[in-house]
Amino acid sequence: MTIKAYLYDRCGTCRKAKQWLNQHGVAFEEIPIVEAPPSKEELRRMWQASGLDLRKFFNTSGQHYRELGLKDKLPAMSEEEMLELLSSNGKLIKRPLVTDGNTVTVGFKEDEFEKAWGAR
């Protein structure tokens, strides 16, 4: 499967991830996360493949996260409610979000990218 990279142009971390992928010759499809966020079902598959807590998919340093008071609301939300919220607003999703359908990385840490995407 093609590697999909959900990125936001004005995000410095996304630019670093994109540069890393390009420098390492990793072919990927760039998807603008704000204009075309992953669907609820796509997010569900990524979350399950990642093995991460669903809350790790939230951009906790974002303005929308703070405006919605999600720090206090997330603990009481169901997984369905969280997935619905994430799929409704790409700015709530921690980025970059990169997947090939089996492997998923959330955010950019060079060592994690090397492990996930380096040997391609």
GROMACS .gro file of N, CA and C in nm, residues 19-116:
model
  294
   19GLN      N    1   1.061   1.648   0.487
   19GLN     CA    2   1.202   1.655   0.446
   19GLN      C    3   1.271   1.521   0.475
   20TRP      N    4   1.245   1.463   0.591
   20TRP     CA    5   1.306   1.335   0.626
   20TRP      C    6   1.266   1.228   0.525
   21LEU      N    7   1.136   1.219   0.496
   21LEU     CA    8   1.087   1.119   0.401
   21LEU      C    9   1.152   1.137   0.264
   22ASN      N   10   1.159   1.262   0.218
   22ASN     CA   11   1.221   1.290   0.088
   22ASN      C   12   1.370   1.256   0.087
   23GLN      N   13   1.442   1.293   0.193
   23GLN     CA   14   1.586   1.266   0.201
   23GLN      C   15   1.615   1.116   0.205
   24HIS      N   16   1.523   1.037   0.258
   24HIS     CA   17   1.543   0.894   0.269
   24HIS      C   18   1.479   0.817   0.154
   25GLY      N   19   1.433   0.890   0.053
   25GLY     CA   20   1.379   0.827  -0.067
   25GLY      C   21   1.251   0.749  -0.044
   26VAL      N   22   1.172   0.792   0.054
   26VAL     CA   23   1.047   0.724   0.084
   26VAL      C   24   0.936   0.790   0.001
   27ALA      N   25   0.878   0.714  -0.089
   27ALA     CA   26   0.768   0.765  -0.172
   27ALA      C   27   0.642   0.771  -0.086
   28PHE      N   28   0.571   0.883  -0.096
   28PHE     CA   29   0.449   0.897  -0.015
   28PHE      C   30   0.351   0.989  -0.085
   29GLU      N   31   0.225   0.971  -0.048
   29GLU     CA   32   0.118   1.057  -0.096
   29GLU      C   33   0.093   1.161   0.013
   30GLU      N   34   0.106   1.287  -0.023
   30GLU     CA   35   0.083   1.394   0.076
   30GLU      C   36  -0.064   1.432   0.076
   31ILE      N   37  -0.123   1.430   0.194
   31ILE     CA   38  -0.264   1.464   0.209
   31ILE      C   39  -0.276   1.580   0.307
   32PRO      N   40  -0.340   1.689   0.267
   32PRO     CA   41  -0.357   1.803   0.359
   32PRO      C   42  -0.455   1.768   0.470
   33ILE      N   43  -0.405   1.757   0.591
   33ILE     CA   44  -0.485   1.706   0.704
   33ILE      C   45  -0.602   1.798   0.741
   34VAL      N   46  -0.588   1.928   0.719
   34VAL     CA   47  -0.696   2.020   0.755
   34VAL      C   48  -0.809   2.013   0.652
   35GLU      N   49  -0.771   2.012   0.524
   35GLU     CA   50  -0.872   2.009   0.418
   35GLU      C   51  -0.931   1.869   0.397
   36ALA      N   52  -0.852   1.766   0.422
   36ALA     CA   53  -0.896   1.628   0.397
   36ALA      C   54  -0.856   1.536   0.512
   37PRO      N   55  -0.914   1.557   0.631
   37PRO     CA   56  -0.878   1.470   0.744
   37PRO      C   57  -0.923   1.327   0.718
   38PRO      N   58  -0.855   1.230   0.779
   38PRO     CA   59  -0.898   1.092   0.761
   38PRO      C   60  -1.040   1.072   0.816
   39SER      N   61  -1.112   0.980   0.755
   39SER     CA   62  -1.248   0.949   0.801
   39SER      C   63  -1.242   0.879   0.937
   40LYS      N   64  -1.358   0.869   0.999
   40LYS     CA   65  -1.368   0.800   1.128
   40LYS      C   66  -1.317   0.657   1.116
   41GLU      N   67  -1.353   0.588   1.009
   41GLU     CA   68  -1.310   0.449   0.992
   41GLU      C   69  -1.160   0.440   0.963
   42GLU      N   70  -1.107   0.534   0.884
   42GLU     CA   71  -0.962   0.536   0.860
   42GLU      C   72  -0.888   0.558   0.991
   43LEU      N   73  -0.937   0.652   1.071
   43LEU     CA   74  -0.875   0.679   1.201
   43LEU      C   75  -0.883   0.556   1.291
   44ARG      N   76  -0.996   0.487   1.288
   44ARG     CA   77  -1.011   0.367   1.370
   44ARG      C   78  -0.905   0.263   1.330
   45ARG      N   79  -0.886   0.241   1.200
   45ARG     CA   80  -0.787   0.144   1.153
   45ARG      C   81  -0.645   0.186   1.192
   46MET      N   82  -0.616   0.316   1.176
   46MET     CA   83  -0.481   0.365   1.212
   46MET      C   84  -0.456   0.349   1.361
   47TRP      N   85  -0.556   0.386   1.441
   47TRP     CA   86  -0.543   0.377   1.586
   47TRP      C   87  -0.520   0.232   1.627
   48GLN      N   88  -0.598   0.139   1.572
   48GLN     CA   89  -0.583  -0.002   1.608
   48GLN      C   90  -0.449  -0.058   1.561
   49ALA      N   91  -0.402  -0.015   1.444
   49ALA     CA   92  -0.273  -0.061   1.393
   49ALA      C   93  -0.156  -0.004   1.473
   50SER      N   94  -0.176   0.115   1.528
   50SER     CA   95  -0.067   0.183   1.598
   50SER      C   96  -0.036   0.123   1.734
   51GLY      N   97  -0.138   0.066   1.801
   51GLY     CA   98  -0.119   0.016   1.936
   51GLY      C   99  -0.112   0.127   2.040
   52LEU      N  100  -0.138   0.251   1.998
   52LEU     CA  101  -0.132   0.365   2.089
   52LEU      C  102  -0.268   0.391   2.154
   53ASP      N  103  -0.264   0.461   2.266
   53ASP     CA  104  -0.385   0.511   2.329
   53ASP      C  105  -0.447   0.612   2.231
   54LEU      N  106  -0.577   0.609   2.213
   54LEU     CA  107  -0.643   0.699   2.119
   54LEU      C  108  -0.615   0.846   2.151
   55ARG      N  109  -0.596   0.877   2.277
   55ARG     CA  110  -0.569   1.016   2.316
   55ARG      C  111  -0.437   1.068   2.257
   56LYS      N  112  -0.346   0.976   2.219
   56LYS     CA  113  -0.219   1.016   2.157
   56LYS      C  114  -0.241   1.075   2.017
   57PHE      N  115  -0.360   1.057   1.961
   57PHE     CA  116  -0.390   1.110   1.828
   57PHE      C  117  -0.435   1.256   1.834
   58PHE      N  118  -0.454   1.309   1.954
   58PHE     CA  119  -0.498   1.448   1.968
   58PHE      C  120  -0.380   1.543   1.973
   59ASN      N  121  -0.393   1.654   1.901
   59ASN     CA  122  -0.295   1.761   1.901
   59ASN      C  123  -0.319   1.847   2.025
   60THR      N  124  -0.260   1.806   2.135
   60THR     CA  125  -0.288   1.870   2.265
   60THR      C  126  -0.233   2.012   2.275
   61SER      N  127  -0.144   2.050   2.185
   61SER     CA  128  -0.091   2.187   2.191
   61SER      C  129  -0.164   2.280   2.095
   62GLY      N  130  -0.267   2.230   2.031
   62GLY     CA  131  -0.340   2.311   1.933
   62GLY      C  132  -0.444   2.403   1.995
   63GLN      N  133  -0.474   2.509   1.922
   63GLN     CA  134  -0.571   2.609   1.967
   63GLN      C  135  -0.711   2.548   1.979
   64HIS      N  136  -0.751   2.467   1.883
   64HIS     CA  137  -0.885   2.407   1.886
   64HIS      C  138  -0.900   2.314   2.007
   65TYR      N  139  -0.796   2.240   2.041
   65TYR     CA  140  -0.798   2.150   2.156
   65TYR      C  141  -0.826   2.230   2.283
   66ARG      N  142  -0.755   2.342   2.296
   66ARG     CA  143  -0.774   2.427   2.415
   66ARG      C  144  -0.912   2.493   2.415
   67GLU      N  145  -0.954   2.546   2.299
   67GLU     CA  146  -1.084   2.614   2.290
   67GLU      C  147  -1.199   2.520   2.327
   68LEU      N  148  -1.189   2.394   2.289
   68LEU     CA  149  -1.295   2.297   2.319
   68LEU      C  150  -1.284   2.238   2.459
   69GLY      N  151  -1.179   2.275   2.533
   69GLY     CA  152  -1.161   2.225   2.669
   69GLY      C  153  -1.145   2.074   2.675
   70LEU      N  154  -1.075   2.019   2.575
   70LEU     CA  155  -1.066   1.873   2.565
   70LEU      C  156  -0.981   1.809   2.674
   71LYS      N  157  -0.892   1.884   2.734
   71LYS     CA  158  -0.812   1.827   2.843
   71LYS      C  159  -0.903   1.769   2.951
   72ASP      N  160  -1.010   1.840   2.979
   72ASP     CA  161  -1.104   1.796   3.083
   72ASP      C  162  -1.211   1.701   3.030
   73LYS      N  163  -1.242   1.712   2.901
   73LYS     CA  164  -1.352   1.633   2.844
   73LYS      C  165  -1.310   1.494   2.796
   74LEU      N  166  -1.186   1.480   2.748
   74LEU     CA  167  -1.143   1.352   2.690
   74LEU      C  168  -1.158   1.232   2.784
   75PRO      N  169  -1.121   1.244   2.912
   75PRO     CA  170  -1.132   1.126   2.999
   75PRO      C  171  -1.272   1.066   3.006
   76ALA      N  172  -1.375   1.149   2.987
   76ALA     CA  173  -1.512   1.100   2.996
   76ALA      C  174  -1.571   1.060   2.861
   77MET      N  175  -1.497   1.086   2.753
   77MET     CA  176  -1.549   1.057   2.619
   77MET      C  177  -1.528   0.910   2.582
   78SER      N  178  -1.622   0.857   2.504
   78SER     CA  179  -1.608   0.721   2.454
   78SER      C  180  -1.512   0.724   2.334
   79GLU      N  181  -1.463   0.606   2.295
   79GLU     CA  182  -1.376   0.597   2.178
   79GLU      C  183  -1.450   0.645   2.054
   80GLU      N  184  -1.577   0.612   2.043
   80GLU     CA  185  -1.657   0.656   1.927
   80GLU      C  186  -1.665   0.809   1.921
   81GLU      N  187  -1.687   0.871   2.036
   81GLU     CA  188  -1.695   1.018   2.041
   81GLU      C  189  -1.560   1.080   2.004
   82MET      N  190  -1.451   1.021   2.052
   82MET     CA  191  -1.318   1.072   2.018
   82MET      C  192  -1.291   1.060   1.869
   83LEU      N  193  -1.322   0.944   1.811
   83LEU     CA  194  -1.300   0.923   1.668
   83LEU      C  195  -1.384   1.019   1.584
   84GLU      N  196  -1.508   1.042   1.627
   84GLU     CA  197  -1.597   1.135   1.558
   84GLU      C  198  -1.538   1.276   1.561
   85LEU      N  199  -1.491   1.317   1.676
   85LEU     CA  200  -1.433   1.449   1.692
   85LEU      C  201  -1.307   1.466   1.607
   86LEU      N  202  -1.219   1.367   1.612
   86LEU     CA  203  -1.096   1.373   1.532
   86LEU      C  204  -1.126   1.381   1.382
   87SER      N  205  -1.219   1.302   1.336
   87SER     CA  206  -1.250   1.299   1.193
   87SER      C  207  -1.319   1.427   1.146
   88SER      N  208  -1.376   1.503   1.240
   88SER     CA  209  -1.449   1.624   1.204
   88SER      C  210  -1.360   1.747   1.192
   89ASN      N  211  -1.236   1.739   1.244
   89ASN     CA  212  -1.150   1.857   1.245
   89ASN      C  213  -1.003   1.815   1.240
   90GLY      N  214  -0.941   1.830   1.123
   90GLY     CA  215  -0.802   1.789   1.104
   90GLY      C  216  -0.704   1.860   1.196
   91LYS      N  217  -0.740   1.978   1.246
   91LYS     CA  218  -0.648   2.050   1.336
   91LYS      C  219  -0.643   1.987   1.474
   92LEU      N  220  -0.737   1.899   1.504
   92LEU     CA  221  -0.735   1.830   1.633
   92LEU      C  222  -0.642   1.709   1.632
   93ILE      N  223  -0.601   1.666   1.511
   93ILE     CA  224  -0.518   1.546   1.498
   93ILE      C  225  -0.371   1.581   1.510
   94LYS      N  226  -0.300   1.507   1.594
   94LYS     CA  227  -0.155   1.526   1.608
   94LYS      C  228  -0.092   1.493   1.473
   95ARG      N  229  -0.003   1.576   1.431
   95ARG     CA  230   0.059   1.558   1.300
   95ARG      C  231   0.210   1.566   1.309
   96PRO      N  232   0.275   1.513   1.209
   96PRO     CA  233   0.221   1.442   1.094
   96PRO      C  234   0.170   1.303   1.133
   97LEU      N  235   0.072   1.258   1.057
   97LEU     CA  236   0.015   1.125   1.073
   97LEU      C  237   0.053   1.049   0.947
   98VAL      N  238   0.134   0.945   0.962
   98VAL     CA  239   0.186   0.872   0.846
   98VAL      C  240   0.151   0.724   0.860
   99THR      N  241   0.101   0.665   0.750
   99THR     CA  242   0.062   0.524   0.755
   99THR      C  243   0.077   0.457   0.618
  100ASP      N  244   0.101   0.328   0.623
  100ASP     CA  245   0.098   0.247   0.500
  100ASP      C  246  -0.012   0.142   0.510
  101GLY      N  247  -0.098   0.158   0.608
  101GLY     CA  248  -0.206   0.062   0.630
  101GLY      C  249  -0.175  -0.038   0.740
  102ASN      N  250  -0.046  -0.064   0.764
  102ASN     CA  251  -0.005  -0.155   0.870
  102ASN      C  252   0.072  -0.082   0.979
  103THR      N  253   0.163   0.004   0.937
  103THR     CA  254   0.246   0.082   1.029
  103THR      C  255   0.189   0.223   1.037
  104VAL      N  256   0.192   0.280   1.157
  104VAL     CA  257   0.141   0.415   1.178
  104VAL      C  258   0.238   0.491   1.267
  105THR      N  259   0.272   0.613   1.229
  105THR     CA  260   0.347   0.701   1.319
  105THR      C  261   0.264   0.828   1.340
  106VAL      N  262   0.266   0.876   1.463
  106VAL     CA  263   0.193   0.996   1.501
  106VAL      C  264   0.295   1.095   1.555
  107GLY      N  265   0.305   1.211   1.492
  107GLY     CA  266   0.408   1.306   1.529
  107GLY      C  267   0.538   1.271   1.458
  108PHE      N  268   0.642   1.348   1.484
  108PHE     CA  269   0.770   1.323   1.419
  108PHE      C  270   0.882   1.312   1.522
  109LYS      N  271   0.939   1.194   1.530
  109LYS     CA  272   1.062   1.170   1.605
  109LYS      C  273   1.149   1.093   1.509
  110GLU      N  274   1.269   1.144   1.485
  110GLU     CA  275   1.355   1.086   1.383
  110GLU      C  276   1.380   0.937   1.404
  111ASP      N  277   1.402   0.895   1.529
  111ASP     CA  278   1.429   0.753   1.554
  111ASP      C  279   1.307   0.666   1.523
  112GLU      N  280   1.186   0.718   1.552
  112GLU     CA  281   1.065   0.642   1.520
  112GLU      C  282   1.044   0.634   1.369
  113PHE      N  283   1.074   0.743   1.299
  113PHE     CA  284   1.062   0.742   1.153
  113PHE      C  285   1.163   0.645   1.093
  114GLU      N  286   1.283   0.644   1.147
  114GLU     CA  287   1.386   0.553   1.097
  114GLU      C  288   1.341   0.408   1.113
  115LYS      N  289   1.286   0.378   1.230
  115LYS     CA  290   1.239   0.242   1.257
  115LYS      C  291   1.122   0.205   1.166
  116ALA      N  292   1.027   0.297   1.148
  116ALA     CA  293   0.905   0.267   1.072
  116ALA      C  294   0.925   0.277   0.921
   0.00000   0.00000   0.00000
